[in-house]
Each structure stands twice: as structure tokens, then as C-alpha cells.
Coordinates of N, CA and C in Angstrom, one line a residue:
M30 N 206.7 126.1 -95.1 CA 206.5 127.0 -96.3 C 207.1 126.9 -97.5
S31 N 206.4 127.2 -98.3 CA 206.4 126.7 -100.1 C 207.0 127.4 -100.9
R32 N 207.6 127.0 -101.8 CA 209.1 127.4 -102.5 C 208.7 128.2 -103.4
S33 N 208.8 128.7 -104.1 CA 208.6 130.1 -104.8 C 208.5 129.4 -106.6
A34 N 208.7 128.3 -106.6 CA 209.2 127.3 -108.3 C 206.9 127.5 -107.8
D35 N 206.7 126.9 -106.4 CA 205.1 126.3 -106.8 C 203.9 127.7 -106.6
V36 N 204.5 128.6 -106.5 CA 203.6 129.8 -107.7 C 203.5 130.6 -108.4
P37 N 202.4 130.4 -108.9 CA 202.2 130.9 -110.5 C 202.7 132.1 -110.8
A38 N 202.4 132.1 -112.5 CA 203.1 133.6 -112.5 C 201.2 134.3 -112.4
E39 N 201.7 135.7 -112.4 CA 201.0 136.7 -112.5 C 200.0 136.5 -113.5
A40 N 200.2 136.3 -114.6 CA 199.0 136.1 -115.9 C 198.4 134.8 -115.3
R41 N 198.3 133.7 -114.6 CA 197.7 132.3 -114.5 C 196.8 132.9 -112.9
A42 N 198.0 133.1 -112.2 CA 196.4 133.4 -111.6 C 195.2 134.5 -111.5
R43 N 195.2 135.2 -113.0 CA 194.4 136.8 -112.9 C 193.3 135.8 -114.0
R44 N 193.8 134.6 -115.0 CA 192.8 134.1 -115.7 C 192.0 133.2 -114.6
V45 N 193.0 132.3 -114.2 CA 192.2 131.6 -112.5 C 191.3 132.4 -111.8
M46 N 191.6 133.5 -111.4 CA 190.4 134.6 -110.4 C 189.6 135.3 -111.4
D47 N 189.3 134.9 -112.9 CA 188.5 135.5 -113.8 C 187.4 134.8 -114.1
Q48 N 187.8 133.6 -113.8 CA 187.3 132.2 -114.2 C 186.1 132.1 -113.1
Y49 N 187.1 132.2 -112.2 CA 186.3 132.3 -110.4 C 185.1 132.8 -110.5
M50 N 185.4 134.4 -110.8 CA 184.5 135.6 -110.0 C 183.3 135.1 -111.4
M51 N 183.9 134.2 -112.8 CA 182.7 134.1 -113.2 C 181.5 133.3 -113.1
Q52 N 181.9 131.9 -112.3 CA 182.0 131.0 -111.7 C 180.4 131.5 -110.2
C53 N 181.0 132.6 -110.0 CA 180.4 132.8 -108.4 C 179.5 133.9 -109.1
T54 N 179.9 134.4 -110.1 CA 178.6 135.0 -110.6 C 177.4 135.0 -111.6
D55 N 177.6 133.0 -111.6 CA 176.7 132.6 -111.7 C 176.3 131.7 -111.7
N56 N 176.7 131.5 -110.0 CA 176.4 130.5 -108.9 C 175.2 131.5 -107.7
G57 N 175.6 132.3 -108.1 CA 175.4 133.9 -107.2 C 175.9 133.7 -105.9
T58 N 177.1 133.6 -105.7 CA 177.8 133.5 -104.2 C 178.6 134.6 -104.2
R59 N 179.4 134.4 -103.8 CA 180.3 136.0 -102.9 C 181.7 134.8 -103.4
P60 N 182.3 135.5 -103.7 CA 183.8 134.8 -103.3 C 185.0 135.5 -102.5
S61 N 185.4 134.5 -102.5 CA 186.4 134.3 -101.5 C 188.3 134.0 -101.7
V62 N 188.8 134.6 -100.6 CA 190.8 134.7 -100.8 C 190.9 133.4 -101.2
L63 N 190.3 132.7 -100.2 CA 190.9 131.5 -99.3 C 190.3 129.7 -100.3
A64 N 188.9 130.5 -101.5 CA 188.3 128.8 -102.0 C 189.9 129.6 -104.2
L65 N 189.7 130.9 -103.8 CA 191.0 131.2 -105.2 C 191.8 130.7 -105.0
A66 N 192.7 130.5 -103.4 CA 193.8 130.2 -102.4 C 193.7 129.0 -103.2
T67 N 193.1 128.0 -102.7 CA 192.8 127.0 -103.2 C 192.9 125.9 -104.8
K68 N 192.0 127.3 -105.1 CA 191.8 126.5 -106.8 C 193.5 126.7 -107.1
L69 N 194.7 127.5 -106.2 CA 195.5 127.5 -107.1 C 196.7 126.7 -106.3
G70 N 196.4 126.3 -105.7 CA 196.9 124.9 -104.9 C 197.9 125.9 -104.4
L71 N 197.6 127.6 -103.2 CA 198.3 127.9 -102.1 C 197.4 127.9 -101.2
S72 N 198.0 128.5 -99.9 CA 198.1 128.0 -98.7 C 197.7 129.7 -98.7
N73 N 195.9 130.5 -97.6 CA 195.3 131.9 -97.6 C 197.3 132.6 -97.8
T74 N 198.0 132.2 -96.5 CA 198.9 133.4 -95.7 C 199.2 132.9 -98.0
T75 N 200.4 132.6 -98.1 CA 200.9 132.5 -99.4 C 200.2 132.9 -100.8
F76 N 198.9 133.2 -100.8 CA 198.1 133.6 -102.0 C 198.1 135.3 -101.6
R77 N 198.4 135.8 -100.2 CA 198.6 136.9 -100.1 C 199.4 137.9 -100.5
R78 N 200.8 137.2 -99.5 CA 201.8 137.5 -99.6 C 202.4 137.5 -100.9
H79 N 201.8 137.2 -102.2 CA 202.5 137.0 -103.7 C 201.4 137.6 -104.5
F80 N 200.0 137.8 -104.4 CA 199.5 138.4 -104.4 C 198.6 139.4 -104.0
P81 N 199.0 140.1 -103.7 CA 198.7 141.0 -102.7 C 197.0 141.9 -103.6
D82 N 197.5 142.4 -104.2 CA 196.3 143.3 -105.9 C 195.2 142.2 -105.6
L83 N 195.3 141.4 -106.0 CA 194.4 139.9 -106.0 C 193.8 139.7 -104.9
A84 N 194.3 139.7 -104.0 CA 193.2 139.4 -102.2 C 192.8 140.3 -102.5
K85 N 193.4 141.6 -102.1 CA 192.3 142.7 -102.1 C 191.6 143.1 -103.7
E86 N 191.2 143.1 -104.5 CA 190.8 143.3 -104.7 C 188.8 141.7 -105.0
I87 N 189.6 141.1 -104.6 CA 188.8 139.9 -104.2 C 187.4 141.1 -102.9
S88 N 188.3 141.2 -101.4 CA 188.0 141.5 -100.9 C 187.4 142.8 -100.9
T89 N 187.2 143.2 -102.1 CA 186.6 145.1 -101.8 C 185.1 144.4 -102.7
I90 N 185.8 143.1 -104.0 CA 184.0 142.7 -104.4 C 183.3 142.0 -103.3
R91 N 183.8 141.2 -102.5 CA 183.5 140.6 -101.6 C 182.3 141.8 -100.3
S92 N 183.5 142.5 -100.3 CA 182.5 143.0 -99.0 C 181.5 144.6 -99.6
N93 N 181.4 144.6 -100.7 CA 180.8 145.4 -101.4 C 180.2 145.4 -100.8
P94 N 178.4 146.0 -100.5 CA 177.4 145.9 -99.7 C 176.5 145.9 -101.0
E95 N 177.0 146.9 -102.8 CA 175.6 147.2 -103.6 C 176.0 146.1 -105.0
A96 N 177.1 145.1 -104.8 CA 177.2 143.9 -105.5 C 175.9 143.0 -104.4
A97 N 176.0 143.1 -103.3 CA 175.3 141.9 -103.3 C 173.4 141.8 -103.2
A98 N 173.3 144.1 -103.3 CA 172.5 144.1 -103.9 C 171.9 144.1 -104.9
A99 N 172.4 143.9 -105.5 CA 172.4 143.9 -107.3 C 171.9 142.6 -106.8
A100 N 173.0 141.0 -106.7 CA 173.0 140.3 -106.6 C 171.6 138.9 -106.1
E101 N 170.9 140.4 -105.9 CA 170.2 140.1 -104.7 C 169.0 140.2 -105.7
K102 N 168.6 141.6 -106.9 CA 167.7 141.6 -107.2 C 167.4 140.7 -109.1
H103 N 168.9 140.6 -109.5 CA 168.5 140.0 -110.7 C 169.3 138.4 -110.2
P104 N 168.6 137.2 -110.1 CA 168.8 136.3 -109.9 C 169.5 135.8 -111.3
S105 N 170.3 134.3 -110.5 CA 171.4 133.7 -111.4 C 170.8 133.1 -112.2
P106 N 172.1 133.0 -113.3 CA 172.3 131.7 -114.2 C 171.8 131.2 -113.8
Y107 N 172.0 130.1 -113.0 CA 171.3 128.8 -112.2 C 170.5 129.0 -111.6
E108 N 169.5 129.9 -110.8 CA 168.2 130.5 -110.1 C 167.3 130.0 -110.8
I109 N 167.8 131.1 -112.0 CA 167.1 131.1 -113.2 C 166.7 129.2 -113.9
L110 N 167.4 129.0 -114.1 CA 167.1 127.6 -114.7 C 167.6 126.1 -113.5
A111 N 167.2 126.6 -112.6 CA 166.4 125.8 -111.2 C 165.1 126.2 -111.5
A112 N 164.8 127.2 -111.3 CA 163.1 128.0 -111.9 C 162.4 127.7 -113.3
R113 N 163.4 127.4 -113.8 CA 162.3 126.3 -115.6 C 162.3 125.0 -114.8
N114 N 163.6 124.7 -114.8 CA 163.4 123.2 -114.2 C 162.1 122.7 -113.6
A115 N 162.2 123.3 -112.9 CA 160.5 123.2 -111.7 C 159.5 123.5 -112.0
K116 N 159.5 124.3 -112.8 CA 158.1 124.7 -114.2 C 158.0 123.5 -115.3
L117 N 158.8 122.8 -115.5 CA 159.2 121.3 -116.5 C 158.3 120.4 -115.7
R118 N 159.2 119.6 -115.0 CA 158.3 119.0 -113.6 C 156.8 119.9 -112.7
R119 N 156.5 120.2 -113.2 CA 155.4 121.0 -112.5 C 154.5 120.6 -114.2
T120 N 154.7 121.1 -115.0 CA 154.4 121.0 -116.2 C 154.3 119.4 -116.6
N121 N 155.4 118.7 -116.9 CA 154.8 117.5 -117.1 C 153.9 116.4 -115.7
R122 N 154.3 117.3 -114.7 CA 153.5 116.1 -113.8 C 152.4 116.4 -114.4
S123 N 151.7 117.4 -114.4 CA 150.7 117.4 -114.5 C 150.1 117.3 -116.2
L124 N 150.6 116.8 -116.9 CA 150.2 116.3 -118.3 C 150.1 114.9 -118.0
T125 N 150.8 114.0 -118.1 CA 150.2 113.2 -117.6 C 149.4 112.5 -116.0
E126 N 149.0 113.3 -115.2 CA 148.3 113.3 -114.7 C 146.6 113.5 -115.9
N127 N 146.6 113.9 -116.7 CA 146.1 114.7 -117.7 C 146.4 113.7 -118.6
L128 N 146.9 113.6 -119.6 CA 147.0 111.7 -119.9 C 146.7 110.8 -119.4
R129 N 146.4 110.7 -118.1 CA 145.9 109.2 -117.4 C 144.1 109.5 -117.5
F130 N 144.0 110.6 -117.9 CA 142.2 110.9 -117.5 C 141.9 110.4 -118.7
A131 N 142.3 111.3 -119.8 CA 142.6 110.8 -121.0 C 141.9 109.1 -121.7
A132 N 143.3 108.4 -121.0 CA 143.3 106.7 -121.4 C 141.7 105.9 -120.2
A133 N 141.6 107.3 -119.9 CA 140.4 106.3 -118.7 C 138.7 106.3 -119.4
Q134 N 139.0 108.2 -119.7 CA 138.1 107.8 -120.7 C 137.8 107.8 -121.9
I135 N 138.7 107.5 -122.0 CA 139.0 106.9 -124.3 C 138.3 105.3 -123.8
Q136 N 138.9 104.5 -122.5 CA 138.9 103.0 -122.2 C 137.2 103.0 -121.9
H137 N 136.2 104.1 -120.6 CA 134.5 104.0 -120.6 C 134.3 104.3 -121.7
L138 N 134.4 105.3 -123.1 CA 133.3 105.6 -123.9 C 133.9 103.9 -125.2
A139 N 134.7 103.4 -125.2 CA 135.5 101.9 -126.5 C 134.3 101.6 -125.5
L140 N 133.8 100.9 -123.7 CA 133.2 100.3 -123.9 C 131.7 101.0 -123.4
D141 N 131.5 102.1 -123.5 CA 129.9 102.4 -124.4 C 129.4 102.3 -124.9
N142 N 130.1 102.3 -126.5 CA 130.2 101.9 -127.5 C 130.0 100.7 -128.2
A143 N 130.2 100.0 -127.7 CA 130.2 98.7 -127.3 C 128.9 98.0 -127.1
R144 N 128.6 98.6 -126.0 CA 126.7 98.5 -125.4 C 126.3 98.6 -126.0
L145 N 126.3 99.8 -126.3 CA 125.1 100.6 -127.2 C 125.2 99.7 -128.5
R146 N 125.9 99.5 -129.5 CA 125.8 98.5 -130.6 C 125.9 97.7 -130.0
E147 N 126.1 96.7 -129.2 CA 125.4 95.8 -128.3 C 123.5 95.3 -129.1
A148 N 123.7 96.7 -127.9 CA 121.8 97.2 -127.5 C 120.9 97.1 -129.5
L149 N 121.3 98.4 -129.8 CA 121.1 98.5 -131.7 C 121.3 97.0 -132.0
E150 N 122.4 96.6 -132.5 CA 122.4 94.9 -133.2 C 121.0 94.3 -132.7
D151 N 120.8 93.7 -131.3 CA 119.8 93.7 -130.7 C 118.7 93.6 -130.9
S152 N 118.0 95.4 -130.6 CA 116.6 95.7 -131.4 C 116.8 95.6 -132.6
S153 N 117.2 96.0 -134.0 CA 117.4 95.6 -134.9 C 117.4 94.2 -135.7
R154 N 117.7 93.4 -134.3 CA 117.1 92.0 -135.3 C 118.6 91.3 -135.8
V155 N 119.7 92.2 -135.5 CA 120.8 92.4 -136.1 C 121.2 90.7 -136.4
T156 N 121.6 89.6 -136.8 CA 122.5 88.2 -137.1 C 124.1 88.0 -137.0
R157 N 125.1 88.2 -135.6 CA 126.3 88.2 -136.7 C 126.8 86.8 -137.0
I158 N 127.4 86.9 -137.9 CA 128.1 85.8 -138.9 C 129.6 85.7 -138.1
N159 N 129.9 85.9 -137.5 CA 130.8 85.5 -136.5 C 130.2 84.2 -135.9
Q160 N 128.6 84.8 -135.1 CA 127.6 83.7 -133.6 C 127.8 81.9 -134.4
L161 N 127.3 82.9 -135.9 CA 127.4 81.3 -136.5 C 128.0 80.0 -136.5
H162 N 129.7 80.7 -137.0 CA 130.5 79.5 -136.6 C 130.7 79.6 -135.2
R163 N 130.9 80.4 -134.3 CA 130.8 80.2 -133.2 C 129.9 78.6 -132.6
G164 N 129.4 78.9 -132.7 CA 128.0 77.8 -132.7 C 128.5 76.2 -133.4
R165 N 129.1 75.9 -134.2 CA 129.1 75.0 -134.9 C 130.3 74.1 -134.2
R166 N 130.2 73.4 -134.1 CA 131.6 72.4 -133.2 C 131.6 71.3 -134.3
A167 N 132.9 71.1 -134.9 CA 134.1 71.0 -136.1 C 134.1 69.1 -135.5

């Protein structure tokens, strides 16, 4: 049995409940009396004995089917964030693939350019200065 000194004041219990309800709304989960009692460091029975109004309020919200239906219609901020994160990952993967493809194309074009330049120089009988220095030995 817990001592009365362990039971928080009504105002603190209400603040913790409001924070807990906001978390439940953000995460899209249904609130429970047991979870709130645990947050306050109390057993379920002790919480219900000292805060019957809060317990009844949570029970009403939990059993209200309209609230559950409304939560299903509108995604929670967490679900929105998770969807955005997944979309960003897909976009990032696609851009990475495009970047690899572009790099391969640039390499291919550089090789083609070198071959074409060499063929042009051969057909025009252009002598490269660097070739003269390579042929000499000191």
C-alpha cells in the first residue's frame, strides 16, 4: 500500500495527463489509465482511487469510437513524418542511381572524345609536341 505522500497533487496529475494525451494524439495511439498511472509512479488501483475523474475521462476517450474513427481519417503527425521520410528515401535512391548513370555517360563521352580527337589528328597529319619529347632519351 502506498503512502499518501507518494500521491502527486491534482494539478501535477492533470499536467502529466495533458502531456500524455498530446503524445497519444501525436502518435495515433489510444490512451490508457494504466499508462498514465505508470507515468505518475502509481499503481492502477491507487491512481483510480485518488483521481477518479481523470480515470473516467481517459476511459471515456479510450472507448469513444468517434475519436478512433477521426484518428483513422486524419493521419497523425508521426505518420505524416514517416511517409515524408519514406518519400525522401525513394527520391534519394532515384537521384543516386541517376548520378551513377550520368557519371558513366560522362566517362563514355570522354573516351569517345579522345578517340575522335586522335582520329582527327591522324587524318590531318597533326604532330603532337609531346610525342617528340617522348621519343628522345637523355
